[in-house]
Coordinates of C-alpha atoms in Angstrom, one line a residue:
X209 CA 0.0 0.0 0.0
X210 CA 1.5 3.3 -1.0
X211 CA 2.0 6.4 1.5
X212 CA -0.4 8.8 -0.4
X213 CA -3.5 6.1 -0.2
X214 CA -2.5 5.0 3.5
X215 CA -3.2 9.0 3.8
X216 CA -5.8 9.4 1.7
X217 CA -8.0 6.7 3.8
X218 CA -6.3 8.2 7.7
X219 CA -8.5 11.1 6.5
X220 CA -11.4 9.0 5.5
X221 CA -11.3 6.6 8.3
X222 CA -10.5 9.1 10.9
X223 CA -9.8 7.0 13.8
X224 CA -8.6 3.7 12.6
X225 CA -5.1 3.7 12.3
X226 CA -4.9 6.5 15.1
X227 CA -5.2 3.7 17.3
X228 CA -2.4 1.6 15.2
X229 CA -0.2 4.8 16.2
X230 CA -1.4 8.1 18.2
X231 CA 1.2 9.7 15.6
X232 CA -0.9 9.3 12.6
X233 CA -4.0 10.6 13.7
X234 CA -5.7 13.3 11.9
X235 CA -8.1 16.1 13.4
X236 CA -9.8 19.4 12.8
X237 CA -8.5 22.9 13.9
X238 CA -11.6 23.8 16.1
X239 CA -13.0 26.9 15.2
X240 CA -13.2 30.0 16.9
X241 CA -15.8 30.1 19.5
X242 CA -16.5 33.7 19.7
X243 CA -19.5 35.0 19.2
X244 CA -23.6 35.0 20.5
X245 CA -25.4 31.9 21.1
X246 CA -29.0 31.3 21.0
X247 CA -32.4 29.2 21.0
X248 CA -33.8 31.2 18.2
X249 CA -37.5 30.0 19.6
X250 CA -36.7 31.6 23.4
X251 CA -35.2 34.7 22.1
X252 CA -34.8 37.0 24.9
X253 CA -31.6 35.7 26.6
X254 CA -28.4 34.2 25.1
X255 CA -24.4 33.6 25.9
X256 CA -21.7 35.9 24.2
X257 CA -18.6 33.8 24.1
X258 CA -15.2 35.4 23.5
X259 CA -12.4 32.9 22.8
X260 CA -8.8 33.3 23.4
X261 CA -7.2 30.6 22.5
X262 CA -6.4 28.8 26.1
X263 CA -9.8 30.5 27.6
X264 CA -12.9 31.0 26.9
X265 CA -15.0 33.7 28.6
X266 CA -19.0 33.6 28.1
X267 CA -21.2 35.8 29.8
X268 CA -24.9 34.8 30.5
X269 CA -27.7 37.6 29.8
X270 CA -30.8 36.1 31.3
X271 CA -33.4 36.6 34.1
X272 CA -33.0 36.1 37.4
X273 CA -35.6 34.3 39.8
X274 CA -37.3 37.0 40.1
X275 CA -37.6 38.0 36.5
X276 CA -35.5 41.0 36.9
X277 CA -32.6 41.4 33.5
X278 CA -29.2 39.4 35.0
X279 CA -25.9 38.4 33.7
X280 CA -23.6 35.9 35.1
X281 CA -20.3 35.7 34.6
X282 CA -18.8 31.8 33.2
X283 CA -15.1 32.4 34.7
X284 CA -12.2 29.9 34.4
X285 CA -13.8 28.4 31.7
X286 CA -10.8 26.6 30.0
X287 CA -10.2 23.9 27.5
X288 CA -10.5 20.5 28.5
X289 CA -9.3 17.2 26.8
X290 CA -12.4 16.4 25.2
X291 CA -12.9 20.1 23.8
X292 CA -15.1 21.5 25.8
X293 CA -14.6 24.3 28.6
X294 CA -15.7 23.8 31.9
X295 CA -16.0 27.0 34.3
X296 CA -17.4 28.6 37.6
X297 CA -20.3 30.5 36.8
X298 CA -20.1 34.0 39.4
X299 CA -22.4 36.2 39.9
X300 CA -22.2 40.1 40.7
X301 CA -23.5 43.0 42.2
X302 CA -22.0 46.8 42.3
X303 CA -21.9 50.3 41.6
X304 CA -24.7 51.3 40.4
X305 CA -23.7 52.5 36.5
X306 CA -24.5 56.2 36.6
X307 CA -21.8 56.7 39.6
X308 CA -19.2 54.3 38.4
X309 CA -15.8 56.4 39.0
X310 CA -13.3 53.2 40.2
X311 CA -13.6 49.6 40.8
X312 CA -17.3 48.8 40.3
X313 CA -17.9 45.3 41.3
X314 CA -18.5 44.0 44.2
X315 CA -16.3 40.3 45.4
X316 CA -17.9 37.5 43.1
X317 CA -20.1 35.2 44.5
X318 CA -19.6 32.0 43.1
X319 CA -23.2 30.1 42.4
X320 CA -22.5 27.2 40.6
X321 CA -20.3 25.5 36.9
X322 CA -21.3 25.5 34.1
X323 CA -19.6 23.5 30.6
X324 CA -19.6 24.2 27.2
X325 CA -19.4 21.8 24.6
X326 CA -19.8 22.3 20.7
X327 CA -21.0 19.2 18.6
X328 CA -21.4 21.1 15.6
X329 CA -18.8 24.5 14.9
X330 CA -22.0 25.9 14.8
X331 CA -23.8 24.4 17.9
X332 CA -23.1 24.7 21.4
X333 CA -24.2 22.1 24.3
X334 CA -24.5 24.6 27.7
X335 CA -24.7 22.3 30.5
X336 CA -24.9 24.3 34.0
X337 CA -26.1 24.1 37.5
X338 CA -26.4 27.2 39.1
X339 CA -28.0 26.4 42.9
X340 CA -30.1 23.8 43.0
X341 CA -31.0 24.1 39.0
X342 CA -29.1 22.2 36.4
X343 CA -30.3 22.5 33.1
X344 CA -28.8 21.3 29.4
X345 CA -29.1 23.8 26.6
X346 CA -28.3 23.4 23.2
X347 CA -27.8 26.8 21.3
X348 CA -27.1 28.0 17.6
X349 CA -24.5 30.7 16.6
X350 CA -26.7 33.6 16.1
X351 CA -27.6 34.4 12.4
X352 CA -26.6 37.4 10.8
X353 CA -28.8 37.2 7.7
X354 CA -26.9 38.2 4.1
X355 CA -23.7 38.1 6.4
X356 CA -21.7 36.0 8.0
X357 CA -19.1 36.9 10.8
X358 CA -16.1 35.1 11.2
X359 CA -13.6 35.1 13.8
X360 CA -10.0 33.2 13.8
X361 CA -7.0 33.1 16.6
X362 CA -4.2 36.0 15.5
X363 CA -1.2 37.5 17.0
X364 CA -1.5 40.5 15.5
X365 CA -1.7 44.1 17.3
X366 CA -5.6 44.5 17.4
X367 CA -4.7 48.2 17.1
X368 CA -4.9 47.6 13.5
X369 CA -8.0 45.7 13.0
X370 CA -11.1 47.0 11.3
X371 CA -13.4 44.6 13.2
X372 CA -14.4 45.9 16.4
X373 CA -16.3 42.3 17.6
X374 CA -14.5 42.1 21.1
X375 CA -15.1 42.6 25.1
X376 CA -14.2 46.3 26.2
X377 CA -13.8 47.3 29.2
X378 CA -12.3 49.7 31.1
X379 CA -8.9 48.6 33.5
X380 CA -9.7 51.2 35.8
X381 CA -13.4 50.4 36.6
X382 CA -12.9 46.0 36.3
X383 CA -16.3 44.8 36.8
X384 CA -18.4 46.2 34.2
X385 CA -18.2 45.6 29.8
X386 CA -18.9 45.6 26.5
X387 CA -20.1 42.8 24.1
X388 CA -19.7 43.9 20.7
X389 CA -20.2 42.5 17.0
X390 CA -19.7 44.2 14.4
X391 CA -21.2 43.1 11.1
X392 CA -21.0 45.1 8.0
X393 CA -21.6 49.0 8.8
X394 CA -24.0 47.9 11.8
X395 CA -22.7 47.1 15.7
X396 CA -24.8 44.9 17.9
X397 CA -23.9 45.6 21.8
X398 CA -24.7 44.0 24.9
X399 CA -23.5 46.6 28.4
X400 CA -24.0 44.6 31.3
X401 CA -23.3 46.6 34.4
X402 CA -25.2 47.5 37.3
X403 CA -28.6 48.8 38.4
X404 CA -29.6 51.6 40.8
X405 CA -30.1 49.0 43.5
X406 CA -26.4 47.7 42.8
X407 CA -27.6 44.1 41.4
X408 CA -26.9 43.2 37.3
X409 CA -28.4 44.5 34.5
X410 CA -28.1 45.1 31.4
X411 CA -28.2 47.6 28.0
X412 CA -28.9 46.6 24.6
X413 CA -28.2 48.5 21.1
X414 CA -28.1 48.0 17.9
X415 CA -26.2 51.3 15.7
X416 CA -25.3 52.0 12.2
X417 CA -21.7 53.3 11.4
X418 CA -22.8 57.4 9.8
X419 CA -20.9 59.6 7.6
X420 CA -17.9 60.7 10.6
X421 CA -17.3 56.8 11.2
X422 CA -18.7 57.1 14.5
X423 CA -21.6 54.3 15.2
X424 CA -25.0 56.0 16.6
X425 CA -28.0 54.5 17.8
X426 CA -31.1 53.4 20.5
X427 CA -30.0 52.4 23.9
X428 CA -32.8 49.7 25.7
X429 CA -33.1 48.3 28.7
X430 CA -33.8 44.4 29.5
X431 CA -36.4 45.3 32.4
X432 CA -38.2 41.6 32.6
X433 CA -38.3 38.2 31.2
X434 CA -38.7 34.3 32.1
X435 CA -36.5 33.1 35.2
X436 CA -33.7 31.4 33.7
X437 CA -34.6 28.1 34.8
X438 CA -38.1 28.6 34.0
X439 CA -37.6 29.2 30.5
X440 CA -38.3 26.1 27.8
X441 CA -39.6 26.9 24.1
X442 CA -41.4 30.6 24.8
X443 CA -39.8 33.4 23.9
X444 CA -38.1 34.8 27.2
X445 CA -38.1 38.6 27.4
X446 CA -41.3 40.2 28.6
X447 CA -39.9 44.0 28.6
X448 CA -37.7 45.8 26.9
X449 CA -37.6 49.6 27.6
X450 CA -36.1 52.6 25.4
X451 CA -34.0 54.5 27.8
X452 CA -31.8 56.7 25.3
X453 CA -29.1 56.6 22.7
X454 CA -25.2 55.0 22.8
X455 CA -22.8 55.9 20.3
X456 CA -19.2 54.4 19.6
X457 CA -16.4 56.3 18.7
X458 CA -12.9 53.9 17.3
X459 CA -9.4 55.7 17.4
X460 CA -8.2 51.8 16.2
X461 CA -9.1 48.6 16.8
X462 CA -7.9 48.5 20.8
X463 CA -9.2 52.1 21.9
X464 CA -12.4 53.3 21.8
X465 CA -15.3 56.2 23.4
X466 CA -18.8 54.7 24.8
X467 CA -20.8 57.7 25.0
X468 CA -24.9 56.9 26.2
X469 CA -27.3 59.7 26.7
X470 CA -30.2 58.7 29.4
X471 CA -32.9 61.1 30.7
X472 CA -31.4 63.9 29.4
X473 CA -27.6 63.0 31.0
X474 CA -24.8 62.5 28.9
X475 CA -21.8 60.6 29.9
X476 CA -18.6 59.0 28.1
X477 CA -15.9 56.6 29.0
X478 CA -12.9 55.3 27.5
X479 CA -13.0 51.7 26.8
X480 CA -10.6 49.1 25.2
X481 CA -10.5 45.5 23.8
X482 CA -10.3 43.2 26.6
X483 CA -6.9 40.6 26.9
X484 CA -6.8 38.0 28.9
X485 CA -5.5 34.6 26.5
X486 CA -2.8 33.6 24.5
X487 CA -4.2 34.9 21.8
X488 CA -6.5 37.8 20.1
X489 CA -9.7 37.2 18.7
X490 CA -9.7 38.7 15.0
X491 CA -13.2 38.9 13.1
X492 CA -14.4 39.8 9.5
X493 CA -18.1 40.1 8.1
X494 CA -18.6 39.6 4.7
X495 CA -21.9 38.6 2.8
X496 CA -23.3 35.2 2.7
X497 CA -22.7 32.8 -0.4
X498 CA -26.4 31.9 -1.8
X499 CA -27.6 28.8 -0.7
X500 CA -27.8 28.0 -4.7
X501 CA -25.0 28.7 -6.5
X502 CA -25.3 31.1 -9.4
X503 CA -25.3 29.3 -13.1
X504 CA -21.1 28.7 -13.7
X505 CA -19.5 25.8 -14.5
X506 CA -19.9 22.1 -13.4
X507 CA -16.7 21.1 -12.9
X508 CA -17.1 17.1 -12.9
X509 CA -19.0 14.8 -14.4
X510 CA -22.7 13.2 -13.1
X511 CA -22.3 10.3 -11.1
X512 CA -23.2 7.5 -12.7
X513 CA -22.9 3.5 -12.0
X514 CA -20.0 2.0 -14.1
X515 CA -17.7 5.5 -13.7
X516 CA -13.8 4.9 -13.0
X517 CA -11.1 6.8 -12.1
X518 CA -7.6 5.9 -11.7
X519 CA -4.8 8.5 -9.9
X520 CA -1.5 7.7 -9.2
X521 CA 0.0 9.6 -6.6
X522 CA 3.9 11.4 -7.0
X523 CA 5.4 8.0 -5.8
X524 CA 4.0 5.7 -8.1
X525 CA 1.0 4.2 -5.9
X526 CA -2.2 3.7 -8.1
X527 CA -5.8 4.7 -6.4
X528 CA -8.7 3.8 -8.2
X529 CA -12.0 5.1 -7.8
X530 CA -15.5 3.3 -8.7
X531 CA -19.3 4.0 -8.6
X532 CA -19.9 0.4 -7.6
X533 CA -23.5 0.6 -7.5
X534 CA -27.1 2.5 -5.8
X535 CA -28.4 1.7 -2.5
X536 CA -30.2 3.2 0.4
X537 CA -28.6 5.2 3.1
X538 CA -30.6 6.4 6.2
X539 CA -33.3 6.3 3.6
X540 CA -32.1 8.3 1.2
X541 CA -31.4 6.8 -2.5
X542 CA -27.4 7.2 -3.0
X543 CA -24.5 6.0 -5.4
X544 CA -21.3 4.3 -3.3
X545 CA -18.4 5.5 -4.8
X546 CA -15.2 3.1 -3.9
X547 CA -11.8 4.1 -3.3
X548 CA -8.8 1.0 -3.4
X549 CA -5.4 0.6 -4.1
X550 CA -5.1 -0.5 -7.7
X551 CA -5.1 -4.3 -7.6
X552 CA -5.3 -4.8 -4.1
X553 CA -8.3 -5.5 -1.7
X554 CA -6.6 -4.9 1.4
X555 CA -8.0 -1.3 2.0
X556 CA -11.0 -0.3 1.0
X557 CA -13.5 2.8 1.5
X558 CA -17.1 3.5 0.3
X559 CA -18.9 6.4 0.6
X560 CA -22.6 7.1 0.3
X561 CA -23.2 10.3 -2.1
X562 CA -26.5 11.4 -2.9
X563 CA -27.1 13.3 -6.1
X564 CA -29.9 16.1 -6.9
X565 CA -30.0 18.2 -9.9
X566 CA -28.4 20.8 -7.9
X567 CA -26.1 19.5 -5.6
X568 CA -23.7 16.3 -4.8
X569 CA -24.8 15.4 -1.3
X570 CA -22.5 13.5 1.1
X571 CA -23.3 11.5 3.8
X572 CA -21.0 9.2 5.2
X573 CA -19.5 5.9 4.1
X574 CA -18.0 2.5 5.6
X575 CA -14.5 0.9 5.3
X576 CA -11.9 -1.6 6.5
X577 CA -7.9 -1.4 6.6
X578 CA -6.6 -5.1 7.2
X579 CA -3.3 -4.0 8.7
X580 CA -4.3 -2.0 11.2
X581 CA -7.7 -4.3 12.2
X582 CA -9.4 -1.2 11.2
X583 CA -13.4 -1.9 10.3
X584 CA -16.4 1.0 11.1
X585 CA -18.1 3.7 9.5
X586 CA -18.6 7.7 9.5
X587 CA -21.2 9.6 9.0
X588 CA -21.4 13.9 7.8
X589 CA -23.0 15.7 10.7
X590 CA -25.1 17.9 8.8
X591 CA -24.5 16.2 5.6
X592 CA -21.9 18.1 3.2
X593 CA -24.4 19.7 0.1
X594 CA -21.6 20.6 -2.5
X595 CA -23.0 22.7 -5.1
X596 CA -22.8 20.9 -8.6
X597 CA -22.3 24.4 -10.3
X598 CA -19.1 26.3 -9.4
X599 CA -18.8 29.5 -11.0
X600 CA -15.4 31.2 -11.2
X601 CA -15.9 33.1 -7.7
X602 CA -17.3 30.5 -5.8
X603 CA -16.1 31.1 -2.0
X604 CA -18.2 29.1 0.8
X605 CA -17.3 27.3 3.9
X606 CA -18.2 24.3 5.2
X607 CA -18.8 22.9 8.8
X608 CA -19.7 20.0 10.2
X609 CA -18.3 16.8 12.6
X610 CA -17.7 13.6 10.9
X611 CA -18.6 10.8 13.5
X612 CA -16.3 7.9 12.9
X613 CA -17.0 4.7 14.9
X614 CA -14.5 2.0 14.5
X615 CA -12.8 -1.3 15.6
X616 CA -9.3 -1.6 15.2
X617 CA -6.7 -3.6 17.2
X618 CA -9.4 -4.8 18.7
X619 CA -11.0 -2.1 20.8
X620 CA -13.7 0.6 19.8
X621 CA -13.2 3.6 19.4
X622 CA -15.9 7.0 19.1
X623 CA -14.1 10.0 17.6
X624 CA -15.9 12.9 16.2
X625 CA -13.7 15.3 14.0
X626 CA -14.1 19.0 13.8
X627 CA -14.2 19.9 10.4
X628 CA -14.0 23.1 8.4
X629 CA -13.7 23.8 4.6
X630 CA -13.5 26.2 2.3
X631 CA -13.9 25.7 -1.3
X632 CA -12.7 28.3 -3.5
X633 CA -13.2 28.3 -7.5
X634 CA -10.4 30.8 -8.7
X635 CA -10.4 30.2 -12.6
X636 CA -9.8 27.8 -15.4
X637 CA -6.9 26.8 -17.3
X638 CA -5.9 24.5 -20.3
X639 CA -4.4 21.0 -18.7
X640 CA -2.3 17.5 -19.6
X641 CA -2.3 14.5 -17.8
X642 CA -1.7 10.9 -18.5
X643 CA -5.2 10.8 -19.2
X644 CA -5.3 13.3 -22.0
X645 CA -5.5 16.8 -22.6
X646 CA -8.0 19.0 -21.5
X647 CA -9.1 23.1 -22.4
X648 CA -11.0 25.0 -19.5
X649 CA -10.0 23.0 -16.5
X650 CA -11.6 24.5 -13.5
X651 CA -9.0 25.4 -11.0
X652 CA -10.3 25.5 -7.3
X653 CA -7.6 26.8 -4.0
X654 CA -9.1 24.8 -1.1
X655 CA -8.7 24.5 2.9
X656 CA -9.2 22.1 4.9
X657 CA -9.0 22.3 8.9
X658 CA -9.3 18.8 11.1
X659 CA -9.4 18.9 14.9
X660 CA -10.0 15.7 17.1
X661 CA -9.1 14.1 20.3
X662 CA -9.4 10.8 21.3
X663 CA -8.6 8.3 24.1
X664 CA -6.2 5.9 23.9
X665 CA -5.3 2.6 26.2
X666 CA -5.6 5.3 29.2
X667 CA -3.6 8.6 27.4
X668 CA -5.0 11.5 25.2
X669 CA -4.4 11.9 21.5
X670 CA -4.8 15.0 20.1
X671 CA -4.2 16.5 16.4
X672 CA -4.3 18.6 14.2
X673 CA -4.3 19.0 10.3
X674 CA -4.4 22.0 8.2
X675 CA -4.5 21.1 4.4
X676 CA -4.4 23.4 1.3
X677 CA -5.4 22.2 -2.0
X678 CA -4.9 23.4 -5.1
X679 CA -6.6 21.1 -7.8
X680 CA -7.8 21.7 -11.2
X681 CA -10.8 19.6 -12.5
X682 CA -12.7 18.8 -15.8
X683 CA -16.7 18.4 -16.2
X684 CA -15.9 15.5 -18.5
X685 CA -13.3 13.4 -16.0
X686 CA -13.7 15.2 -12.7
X687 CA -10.0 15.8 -10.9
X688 CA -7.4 16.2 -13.1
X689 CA -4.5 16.8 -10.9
X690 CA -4.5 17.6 -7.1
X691 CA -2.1 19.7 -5.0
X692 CA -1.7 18.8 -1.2
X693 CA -0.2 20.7 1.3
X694 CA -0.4 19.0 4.8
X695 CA 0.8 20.5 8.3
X696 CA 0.1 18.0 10.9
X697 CA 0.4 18.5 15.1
X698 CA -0.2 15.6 17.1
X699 CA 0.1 16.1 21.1
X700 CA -0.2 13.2 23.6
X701 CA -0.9 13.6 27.3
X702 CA -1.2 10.9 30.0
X703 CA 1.3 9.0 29.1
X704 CA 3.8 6.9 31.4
X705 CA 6.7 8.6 29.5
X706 CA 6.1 12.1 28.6
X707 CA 5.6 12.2 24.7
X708 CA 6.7 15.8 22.9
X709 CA 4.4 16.8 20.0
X710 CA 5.1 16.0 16.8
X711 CA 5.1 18.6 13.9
X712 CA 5.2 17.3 10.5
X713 CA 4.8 18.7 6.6
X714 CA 4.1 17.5 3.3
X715 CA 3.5 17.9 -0.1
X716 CA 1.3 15.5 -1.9
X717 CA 0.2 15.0 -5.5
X718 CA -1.8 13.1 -7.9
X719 CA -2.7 13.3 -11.4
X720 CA -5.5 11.3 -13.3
X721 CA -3.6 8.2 -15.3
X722 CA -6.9 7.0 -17.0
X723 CA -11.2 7.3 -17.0
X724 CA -13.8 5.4 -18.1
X725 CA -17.2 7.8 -17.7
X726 CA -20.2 7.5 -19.7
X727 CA -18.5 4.4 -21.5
X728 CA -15.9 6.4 -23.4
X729 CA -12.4 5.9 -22.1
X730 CA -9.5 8.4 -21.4
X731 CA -6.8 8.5 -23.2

C-alpha cells in the first residue's frame, strides 16, 4: 500500500489507524468560539462567548428568579481534553452604573459550573447548574442574515484591525463591559453593568456606522423576562424599555469612546479591547454565499454506476475510484463510490453520495484497513451539500463533525472530528495529464482544517491537520491533478513517558492516469 493512499484513507477513516499509532492521527483545527449563542425559539436571553485561545469567557444575559434582566459571569472556563470548557459560573452586584468612578464590582459570589461543549462549529451544548437548578441547553451561533461573521485566533496588534467584535472594558473600573459584533456597517452591543439597586443588568443597542465613522444608535433596557430556569420553548423577554441613545467612537481597533445619553444625562468613557489569553480574537463580516449557487460551471461529471477513475500519486502508488452501484442510506437513494489501491483489496473505503440536480450530497461511508484491524463507519454531521455548479468566484465554507465509529486492534473507538472547509473556485486553465489533454479546467484553492481528540489505552491523543489544495478539474473526468499541502500537530498527554508533539509537513500530488465515464475511455 503506497504512502499517499494509507493517507488518503487516515483522513477517510479518521480513527482507525490513530489507534495503530497516536502519531498518525488526523483532526480538525476547532474553530473560533466567539460570538452569540441562542435558541432562536426563546429569544430574549443568550451567551456571548469570546475565545482566546487557552480561555474562553462567556457571559450569561438572562433573568433572574425573580424576573429581573441578570448576567452571570462563566469564569475559568478553559479547555479540557475532550474540547469542551468547563467553568465557575459567578455572579455580581455593584456600583450602580450612573456613579461608576473606580472599581465597580462588588467580590464575586460564586453560584455554581457551568460546561460548554460544541458538537457542531455551529452548535453549542451549555450544560450548567447554578443552585439547585441544572439545566442542558443546546444553542445556535446567532444568524446574521446576508452576512456572515467570522472570527479566527491571531497575534497581531488588534490596534490595527477594522473589526471591532471584542469585550471592552475599562482597567480602571474591572467589573463592568462591553459585548460587541460588528457586522458590515452595523454594531450589535450588549452593556452589562449594574442597576440603581447595585444588582446586574443590562443595556442593549443595535447602531449604524454614519458619515464621521462614528456608530450612533437606540439604547434599551432588559427590564423583565422568564426566570432562567423557568424558560423552555417561549420566547423569554417580557420588557424591553427605550431609555436613550449610545454611540461608539474607534481611534483603532484597541481604543475606543462609549458615549450613552439617558434622561437627558450624557456621559462617556474610555474603553478598550479586553486581553486575557494567549491569543486575540480577529473577526471579518462579509456577505453570505447563496444557498444556490449562481449558473457557472460544473466542474465534474454526473455520477453515474459504471464511472472509473484511476490517480496515481507522486510515488508511483495507483488509487482507483468506482461507482460500484445504488443503494439506500438512512433512507435516502445514493451511489457508493469506492476508493482502493489498484489491484489490491486490502483497504477499501465506500462512501454514500447522494445526487440532486443541484447538488452532490455527502453523507458518510463504511470501510476496513486489514493491517491495522481497522473496520467502522462515519457519518457527515449535517451532511456536506456541495453545489454541482461552481462558478469562477465560488467562496463558501463548510462545517460540520464527521462521527467515525471504529474497531481496530481490537478495541472501539468513538471520535468525532471538527471539520472546516473552504472551497474556492479561482479560474480555469488548459491542462495534460496521462489521461489526456484537457481546455477549461476548472481550477479551485481549497482548505481544509481537522481537529479531534481521542482516548487511547488510558492517554489523550490529540491532532491537528491544516491542508491546502490546489486542484484543477474537468466536467468531463472530474480531478485532473491535485495539490496537497499537509501540516500536521499531534500532542499526547497521559502517558507513562512524557511524549513531545510532533510537527510534520508534506507535499502530496496526484494526477489522473486513465477514466472510463459514460463508456468512453480516457486517453
Amino acid at each position: 500500500m503506497t504512502k499517499r493512499f494509507r493517507t488518503t484513507l487516515r483522513r477517510r477513516l479518521c480513527a482507525a489507524v490513530l489507534l495503530a499509532s497516536p502519531l498518525l492521527a488526523t483532526h480538525l483545527h476547532a474553530n473560533d468560539r466567539s460570538g452569540v449563542w441562542w435558541v432562536p425559539a426563546e429569544s430574549g436571553w443568550g451567551l456571548f462567548t469570546v475565545d482566546q485561545g487557552n480561555a474562553l469567557l462567556p457571559t450569561w444575559f438572562t433573568y433572574d428568579a425573580q424576573g429581573r434582566a441578570s448576567w452571570f459571569i462563566v469564569g475559568e472556563a478553559f479547555p479540557q481534553p475532550d474540547g469542551s470548557y468547563s467553568g465557575v459560573v459567578f455572579r455580581y452586584t455593584g456600583v450602580p452604573f450612573a456613579q461608576i468612578a473606580g472599581n465597580a464590582a462588588d467580590p464575586g459570589e460564586r453560584v455554581g459550573t457551568a460546561r460548554m461543549s460544541f458538537p457542531q462549529p455551529d452548535r453549542m451544548r451549555f450544560e450548567y447548574s447554578v443552585g439547585s437548578i441544572s439545566q442542558t441547553k443546546t444553542l445556535d451561533r446567532f444568524d446574521w442574515g446576508d452576512q456572515l461573521l467570522e472570527c479566527a485566533a491571531s497575534t497581531a496588534d488588534p490596534a490595527g484591525f477594522d473589526n471591532f467584535t471584542a469585550l471592552w472594558w475599562n482597567p480602571s473600573q474591572d467589573g463592568w463591559g462591553l459585548q460587541l459584533n460588528h457586522v458590515g456597517e452595523l454594531l450589535a452591543g450588549t452593556w452589562y453593568t449594574y442597576g440603581e439597586d447595585r444588582q446586574p443588568t443590562w443595556f442593549q443597542f443595535l447602531a449604524r456606522r454614519e458619515a464621521d465613522g462614528r456608530f450612533r444608535g437606540e439604547l434599551q433596557r432588559g427590564r423583565r423576562g422568564v426566570p432562567f430556569s423557568q424558560i423552555d420553548g417561549q420566547p423569554a423577554s417580557q420588557e424591553i424599555e427605550r431609555v436613550g441613545s449610545v454611540e461608539l467612537e474607534f481611534a483603532n481597533g484597541a481604543q475606543a469612546v462609549l458615549r450613552h445619553t439617558q434622561g437627558g444625562t450624557t456621559a462617556s468613557v474610555q474603553i478598550q479591547r479586553a486581553q486575557f489569553g494567549s491569543a486575540v480574537s480577529q473577526c471579518r463580516s462579509r456577505p453570505k454565499p447563496v444557498d444556490t449557487a449562481p449558473a457557472g460551471d460544473e466542474c465534474f461529471p454526473t455520477l453515474a454506476v459504471g464511472d472509473r477513475f484511476l490517480q496515481e500519486d507522486g510515488e508511483g502508488g495507483r488509487i482507483e475510484q468506482e461507482v460500484v452501484g445504488t443503494t439506500t442510506y438512512k433512507g435516502r437513494p445514493v451511489f457508493i463510490l469506492e476508493d482502493r489501491v489498484n489491484g489490491d483489496a486490502s483497504a477499501t473505503v465506500r462512501e454514500f453520495i447522494e445526487q440532486t440536480a443541484t447538488h452532490r450530497i455527502y453523507l458518510g461511508g463504511e470501510g476496513y484497513i486489514a493491517s491495522a484491524q481497522a473496520q467502522g463507519t462515519y457519518e457527515y454531521d449535517p451532511p456536506v451539500e456541495i453545489p454541482r455548479v461552481t462558478p469562477v468566484g465560488f467562496d463558501r465554507p463548510f462545517n460540520y463533525v464527521v462521527r467515525n465509529r471504529y474497531t481496530a486492534m481490537g478495541m472501539q473507538v468513538t471520535a468525532d472530528v471538527q471539520t472546516a472547509q473552504i472551497i474556492r473556485r479561482v479560474g480555469s486553465a488548459d491542462l495534460s495529464v496521462p489521461a489526456g489533454s484537457f481546455s477549461g479546467a476548472c481550477r479551485f484553492d481549497n482548505r481544509l482544517e481537522l481537529d479531534s481528540t481521542v482516548q487511547v489505552a488510558g492517554f489523550t491523543v490529540r491532532s491537528r491537520t491544516s491542508v491546502e489544495t490546489q486542484q484543477w478539474a474537468h466536467p468531463l473526468v472530474g480531478a485532473l491533478r491535485t495539490e496537497n499541502r499537509v501540516e500536521n500537530r499531534v500532542d499526547t498527554t497521559g502517558a507513562p513517558v512524557p511524549v513531545p508533539p510532533t510537527i510534520t509537513s508534506a507535499l502530496e500530488t496526484s494526477v489522473l492516469v486513465e477514466a472510463r465515464v459514460a463508456g468512453r475511455n480516457y486517453p
